[in-house]
Amino acid sequence: MLHSISHKSVCAIFCARKHFTNRFQFFTMFQYCTTNLFTDKIQTQLYAKFRPSYTDDIFKRFIDFYQEEHCDFQLAVDVGCGSGQSTLPLAKHFKQVIGVDVSEQQLANAPRDVQNITFHISPAEELSFIRSSSVDLVTIAQALHWLDLKKFYAEVDRILKPGGSLIAYGYGICSLKPEEAEHIFSHIYHEVLPSFWAEGRKMVEEKYASIDLPYPGWIRDDSLNIVKKCSVSDFIGYMGSWSAINNYNKTNSGDILDQVQHKLNSCCAMTNSDTPITVTWPVFMLMGHKPRP
């Protein structure tokens, strides 16, 4: 997550609602203010606990790509690191890792007991605390779509060593098994929540098809998936980490997740399993090397 907003600003936005003729008009304004994302304390705790973990084969793909041009393994920078799910695996490979996020609430849930990881509160577009040409690998997970790409790419190019790598990655819309659970999820995602996502969400749904990296010859890899068997309550926890759910509940009475949980419990009641839902997230990776002189 890469943006934050003060309590005063949130209050100002909601007070401004009275100047709009209807809730949809107000929310259209509010959803484009992506600086409000992932700063709610409960939401960030759900994010840390229930968001899917990137698997070892994903990071192996990163390392294999990185080694095509570089083998120093001195410094990796994970931008938009959130609570550190994408940062921690890099510590196995690099001498030093820096996690960067603008949300103090997110970083409050990041691990602090790993000696070679440090965390910094900063926008992705302002990395002045990192020396020029000092970084071997820059990663950014599920966050590129929130950024000013021109400014971010300029900072990446400044801090990367020649031959260093930039990898932007994430996961698209998940699918569920059994089929009835997928129908319940699909209805909520595609019919109830679309207007409650911030604008950049569309790029995630398209798996960054409209985004280019700044380096010639960059590639994409869509060959991997994250697959997880989980309980209904764990999947509800994952949905609770979504900004769209948070936004929906702010503008509607009741909690939409109560409805979803009731329906999922009903359809999974006969499975006789503690983890009746299988969730699959398609992973997408954009990878490029900074050219050498």
Coordinates of C-alpha atoms in Angstrom, one line a residue:
M1 CA 0.0 0.0 0.0
L2 CA 1.4 3.4 -1.0
H3 CA -0.9 6.2 0.2
S4 CA -2.1 7.7 3.5
I5 CA -4.5 10.4 4.5
S6 CA -4.9 12.3 7.7
H7 CA -8.0 12.0 10.0
K8 CA -8.7 15.6 9.3
S9 CA -8.8 15.0 5.5
V10 CA -11.1 12.0 5.9
C11 CA -13.5 14.2 7.9
A12 CA -13.3 16.9 5.3
I13 CA -14.2 14.4 2.6
F14 CA -17.2 13.0 4.4
C15 CA -18.4 16.5 5.4
A16 CA -18.3 17.4 1.7
R17 CA -20.9 14.7 1.0
K18 CA -23.7 17.2 1.7
H19 CA -22.7 19.2 -1.4
F20 CA -23.5 16.2 -3.7
T21 CA -27.0 15.4 -5.0
N22 CA -26.8 11.7 -4.3
R23 CA -24.6 9.0 -2.8
F24 CA -23.3 7.8 -6.1
Q25 CA -22.1 11.3 -7.1
F26 CA -20.3 11.7 -3.8
F27 CA -18.7 8.3 -4.0
T28 CA -17.5 8.8 -7.5
M29 CA -15.5 11.7 -6.1
F30 CA -14.4 9.7 -3.0
Q31 CA -13.2 6.6 -4.9
Y32 CA -10.7 8.6 -6.9
C33 CA -9.1 9.8 -3.8
T34 CA -6.8 6.8 -3.5
T35 CA -4.9 8.4 -0.7
N36 CA -7.4 7.0 1.8
L37 CA -6.5 3.3 1.1
F38 CA -5.3 0.8 3.7
T39 CA -4.9 3.3 6.6
D40 CA -7.8 2.0 8.7
K41 CA -6.4 0.1 11.7
I42 CA -8.7 -2.9 11.5
Q43 CA -8.3 -3.2 7.8
T44 CA -4.5 -3.2 7.9
Q45 CA -4.6 -5.9 10.6
L46 CA -6.8 -8.0 8.3
Y47 CA -4.4 -7.2 5.4
A48 CA -1.5 -8.6 7.4
K49 CA -3.3 -11.7 8.6
F50 CA -5.4 -12.8 5.6
R51 CA -3.8 -11.6 2.3
P52 CA -2.3 -14.5 0.4
S53 CA 1.4 -15.1 0.8
Y54 CA 3.6 -15.1 -2.3
T55 CA 5.0 -18.6 -2.8
D56 CA 8.6 -19.8 -3.1
D57 CA 8.2 -20.5 -6.8
I58 CA 7.3 -16.9 -7.4
F59 CA 10.5 -15.6 -5.7
K60 CA 12.6 -18.3 -7.4
R61 CA 11.3 -16.8 -10.7
F62 CA 12.4 -13.4 -9.5
I63 CA 15.9 -14.6 -8.6
D64 CA 16.3 -16.5 -11.8
F65 CA 15.5 -13.4 -13.8
Y66 CA 17.7 -11.1 -11.6
Q67 CA 20.6 -13.5 -12.2
E68 CA 20.4 -13.1 -15.9
E69 CA 22.2 -9.7 -15.5
H70 CA 23.4 -9.4 -11.9
C71 CA 24.7 -11.6 -9.1
D72 CA 25.7 -9.2 -6.3
F73 CA 22.7 -9.9 -4.0
Q74 CA 23.7 -6.9 -1.8
L75 CA 20.6 -4.7 -1.6
A76 CA 16.9 -5.2 -2.5
V77 CA 14.2 -2.6 -2.1
D78 CA 10.6 -3.7 -1.8
V79 CA 8.4 -0.7 -2.5
G80 CA 4.8 -0.6 -1.3
C81 CA 5.7 -3.3 1.1
G82 CA 2.6 -3.0 3.3
S83 CA 3.0 -5.3 6.3
G84 CA 6.0 -7.1 4.8
Q85 CA 4.5 -10.2 3.1
S86 CA 6.5 -9.4 0.0
T87 CA 9.6 -8.2 1.9
L88 CA 10.4 -11.1 4.1
P89 CA 11.2 -13.7 1.4
L90 CA 13.8 -11.3 -0.1
A91 CA 15.8 -11.5 3.1
K92 CA 16.8 -15.1 2.3
H93 CA 18.6 -14.0 -0.8
F94 CA 20.0 -10.4 -0.2
K95 CA 22.5 -9.1 2.3
Q96 CA 20.2 -6.2 3.0
V97 CA 16.5 -5.5 2.3
I98 CA 14.6 -2.2 2.6
G99 CA 10.8 -2.2 2.8
V100 CA 9.1 1.1 1.9
D101 CA 5.5 2.1 2.5
V102 CA 3.7 5.4 3.1
S103 CA 1.2 3.8 5.5
E104 CA 2.3 3.9 9.1
Q105 CA -0.6 1.6 10.0
Q106 CA 0.7 -1.0 7.5
L107 CA 4.2 -0.9 8.7
A108 CA 3.1 -1.3 12.3
N109 CA 2.2 -4.9 11.3
A110 CA 5.5 -5.6 9.6
P111 CA 8.1 -8.0 11.2
R112 CA 10.8 -6.3 13.2
D113 CA 12.9 -9.3 14.2
V114 CA 14.7 -9.9 11.0
Q115 CA 18.2 -8.4 11.2
N116 CA 18.8 -7.7 7.5
I117 CA 15.4 -5.9 6.9
T118 CA 14.7 -2.2 7.6
F119 CA 11.5 -0.4 7.0
H120 CA 10.9 3.2 6.0
I121 CA 7.8 5.3 5.8
S122 CA 7.9 7.1 2.4
P123 CA 6.0 7.5 -0.8
A124 CA 7.2 5.3 -3.6
E125 CA 8.0 8.3 -5.7
E126 CA 10.3 9.8 -3.1
L127 CA 13.3 7.5 -2.3
S128 CA 15.8 10.1 -1.5
F129 CA 17.1 8.2 1.5
I130 CA 18.5 5.5 -0.9
R131 CA 21.8 6.3 -2.6
S132 CA 21.9 6.5 -6.4
S133 CA 23.1 3.4 -8.2
S134 CA 23.2 1.3 -5.0
V135 CA 20.3 -1.1 -5.4
D136 CA 20.4 -4.5 -7.1
L137 CA 16.7 -5.3 -7.2
V138 CA 13.5 -3.2 -6.8
T139 CA 10.2 -5.1 -6.3
I140 CA 6.7 -3.7 -6.0
A141 CA 3.8 -6.1 -5.3
Q142 CA 0.2 -5.2 -5.9
A143 CA 0.8 -1.5 -5.8
L144 CA 2.2 -0.1 -9.1
H145 CA -1.4 0.9 -10.2
W146 CA -1.6 3.5 -7.4
L147 CA 1.6 5.4 -8.4
D148 CA 2.6 8.3 -10.6
L149 CA 4.6 6.0 -12.9
K150 CA 6.8 8.7 -14.4
K151 CA 8.0 9.8 -11.0
F152 CA 8.4 6.3 -9.7
Y153 CA 10.3 5.0 -12.7
A154 CA 12.6 8.0 -12.5
E155 CA 13.4 7.1 -8.9
V156 CA 13.9 3.4 -9.7
D157 CA 16.3 4.3 -12.5
R158 CA 18.2 6.5 -10.2
I159 CA 18.7 4.0 -7.4
L160 CA 19.2 0.8 -9.5
K161 CA 22.7 -0.2 -10.5
P162 CA 23.3 -0.8 -14.2
G163 CA 22.1 -4.3 -14.8
G164 CA 19.9 -4.3 -11.8
S165 CA 16.2 -5.4 -12.1
L166 CA 12.8 -4.0 -11.6
I167 CA 10.0 -6.5 -10.9
A168 CA 6.4 -5.4 -10.6
Y169 CA 3.9 -8.1 -9.8
G170 CA 0.7 -9.1 -8.1
Y171 CA -2.4 -11.3 -8.4
G172 CA -5.6 -10.9 -10.2
I173 CA -9.2 -11.8 -9.3
C174 CA -9.4 -15.1 -7.4
S175 CA -11.6 -18.0 -8.2
L176 CA -13.2 -20.4 -5.7
K177 CA -14.2 -24.0 -5.5
P178 CA -16.8 -25.4 -4.9
E179 CA -18.7 -23.9 -7.8
E180 CA -21.5 -22.6 -5.6
A181 CA -19.0 -20.6 -3.5
E182 CA -17.6 -19.1 -6.8
H183 CA -21.2 -18.0 -7.7
I184 CA -21.6 -16.2 -4.4
F185 CA -18.2 -14.5 -4.6
S186 CA -18.7 -13.6 -8.3
H187 CA -22.0 -11.9 -7.5
I188 CA -20.5 -9.7 -4.7
Y189 CA -17.4 -8.9 -6.7
H190 CA -18.9 -8.1 -10.1
E191 CA -22.3 -6.9 -9.2
V192 CA -22.2 -5.3 -5.8
L193 CA -18.7 -3.8 -5.3
P194 CA -17.5 -2.3 -8.6
S195 CA -18.3 1.3 -7.8
F196 CA -16.6 1.0 -4.4
W197 CA -13.1 0.2 -5.7
A198 CA -10.6 3.0 -6.4
E199 CA -9.8 3.7 -10.0
G200 CA -6.6 1.8 -10.1
R201 CA -8.2 -1.5 -9.3
K202 CA -9.2 -2.0 -13.0
M203 CA -5.5 -2.4 -13.8
V204 CA -5.2 -5.3 -11.3
E205 CA -8.2 -7.0 -12.9
E206 CA -6.5 -6.7 -16.2
K207 CA -3.2 -8.0 -14.7
Y208 CA -1.3 -4.8 -15.7
A209 CA -2.0 -5.4 -19.4
S210 CA -1.9 -1.6 -19.9
I211 CA 1.4 -1.0 -18.1
D212 CA 4.8 -1.0 -19.6
L213 CA 8.1 -1.1 -17.7
P214 CA 10.7 1.6 -18.6
Y215 CA 13.4 -0.7 -19.8
P216 CA 13.8 -2.2 -23.3
G217 CA 13.2 -5.9 -23.6
W218 CA 11.2 -6.2 -20.4
I219 CA 9.0 -9.3 -20.2
R220 CA 5.9 -10.6 -18.4
D221 CA 5.2 -14.0 -16.9
D222 CA 1.6 -15.2 -16.1
S223 CA 2.5 -18.8 -15.6
L224 CA 2.1 -19.1 -11.8
N225 CA -0.8 -19.2 -9.4
I226 CA -1.3 -18.9 -5.6
V227 CA -3.5 -21.7 -4.4
K228 CA -4.8 -21.9 -0.8
K229 CA -7.4 -24.1 1.0
C230 CA -9.1 -22.1 3.7
S231 CA -12.0 -21.9 6.0
V232 CA -15.0 -19.7 5.4
S233 CA -14.0 -17.3 8.2
D234 CA -10.4 -17.0 6.7
F235 CA -11.8 -16.1 3.3
I236 CA -14.1 -13.5 4.9
G237 CA -11.1 -12.1 6.6
Y238 CA -9.4 -11.8 3.2
M239 CA -12.4 -10.0 1.8
G240 CA -12.4 -7.7 4.9
S241 CA -8.9 -6.5 3.9
W242 CA -10.4 -5.0 0.7
S243 CA -10.7 -1.2 0.5
A244 CA -14.0 -1.8 -1.5
I245 CA -15.6 -3.6 1.5
N246 CA -14.5 -0.9 3.8
N247 CA -15.9 1.8 1.6
Y248 CA -19.2 -0.2 1.0
N249 CA -19.8 -0.5 4.8
K250 CA -19.1 3.2 5.3
T251 CA -22.0 4.1 3.0
N252 CA -24.5 1.3 3.6
S253 CA -26.2 0.0 6.7
G254 CA -25.1 -3.4 8.1
D255 CA -21.9 -5.3 7.2
I256 CA -21.9 -7.0 3.8
L257 CA -19.5 -9.6 5.0
D258 CA -22.1 -11.0 7.4
Q259 CA -24.3 -11.7 4.4
V260 CA -21.5 -13.3 2.4
Q261 CA -20.4 -15.5 5.4
H262 CA -23.9 -16.8 5.9
K263 CA -24.2 -17.8 2.2
L264 CA -20.8 -19.4 2.1
N265 CA -21.4 -21.3 5.4
S266 CA -24.6 -22.6 3.9
C267 CA -23.1 -23.8 0.6
C268 CA -20.1 -25.4 2.4
A269 CA -22.0 -27.0 5.3
M270 CA -22.0 -30.5 3.8
T271 CA -18.2 -30.7 3.0
N272 CA -17.2 -32.0 6.4
S273 CA -13.9 -30.0 6.1
D274 CA -12.4 -27.3 8.2
T275 CA -11.0 -25.8 5.0
P276 CA -13.9 -26.3 2.5
I277 CA -12.9 -23.5 0.1
T278 CA -10.1 -23.7 -2.5
V279 CA -9.0 -20.2 -3.6
T280 CA -6.8 -19.6 -6.7
W281 CA -5.2 -16.3 -7.5
P282 CA -3.5 -15.8 -10.9
V283 CA -0.1 -14.2 -10.5
F284 CA 1.3 -11.7 -13.0
M285 CA 4.9 -10.5 -13.2
L286 CA 6.5 -7.7 -15.2
M287 CA 10.3 -7.8 -15.2
G288 CA 13.0 -5.7 -16.7
H289 CA 16.7 -5.0 -16.4
K290 CA 18.2 -1.6 -16.3
P291 CA 20.6 -1.4 -19.3
R292 CA 24.3 -1.2 -18.8
P293 CA 26.2 1.7 -20.3

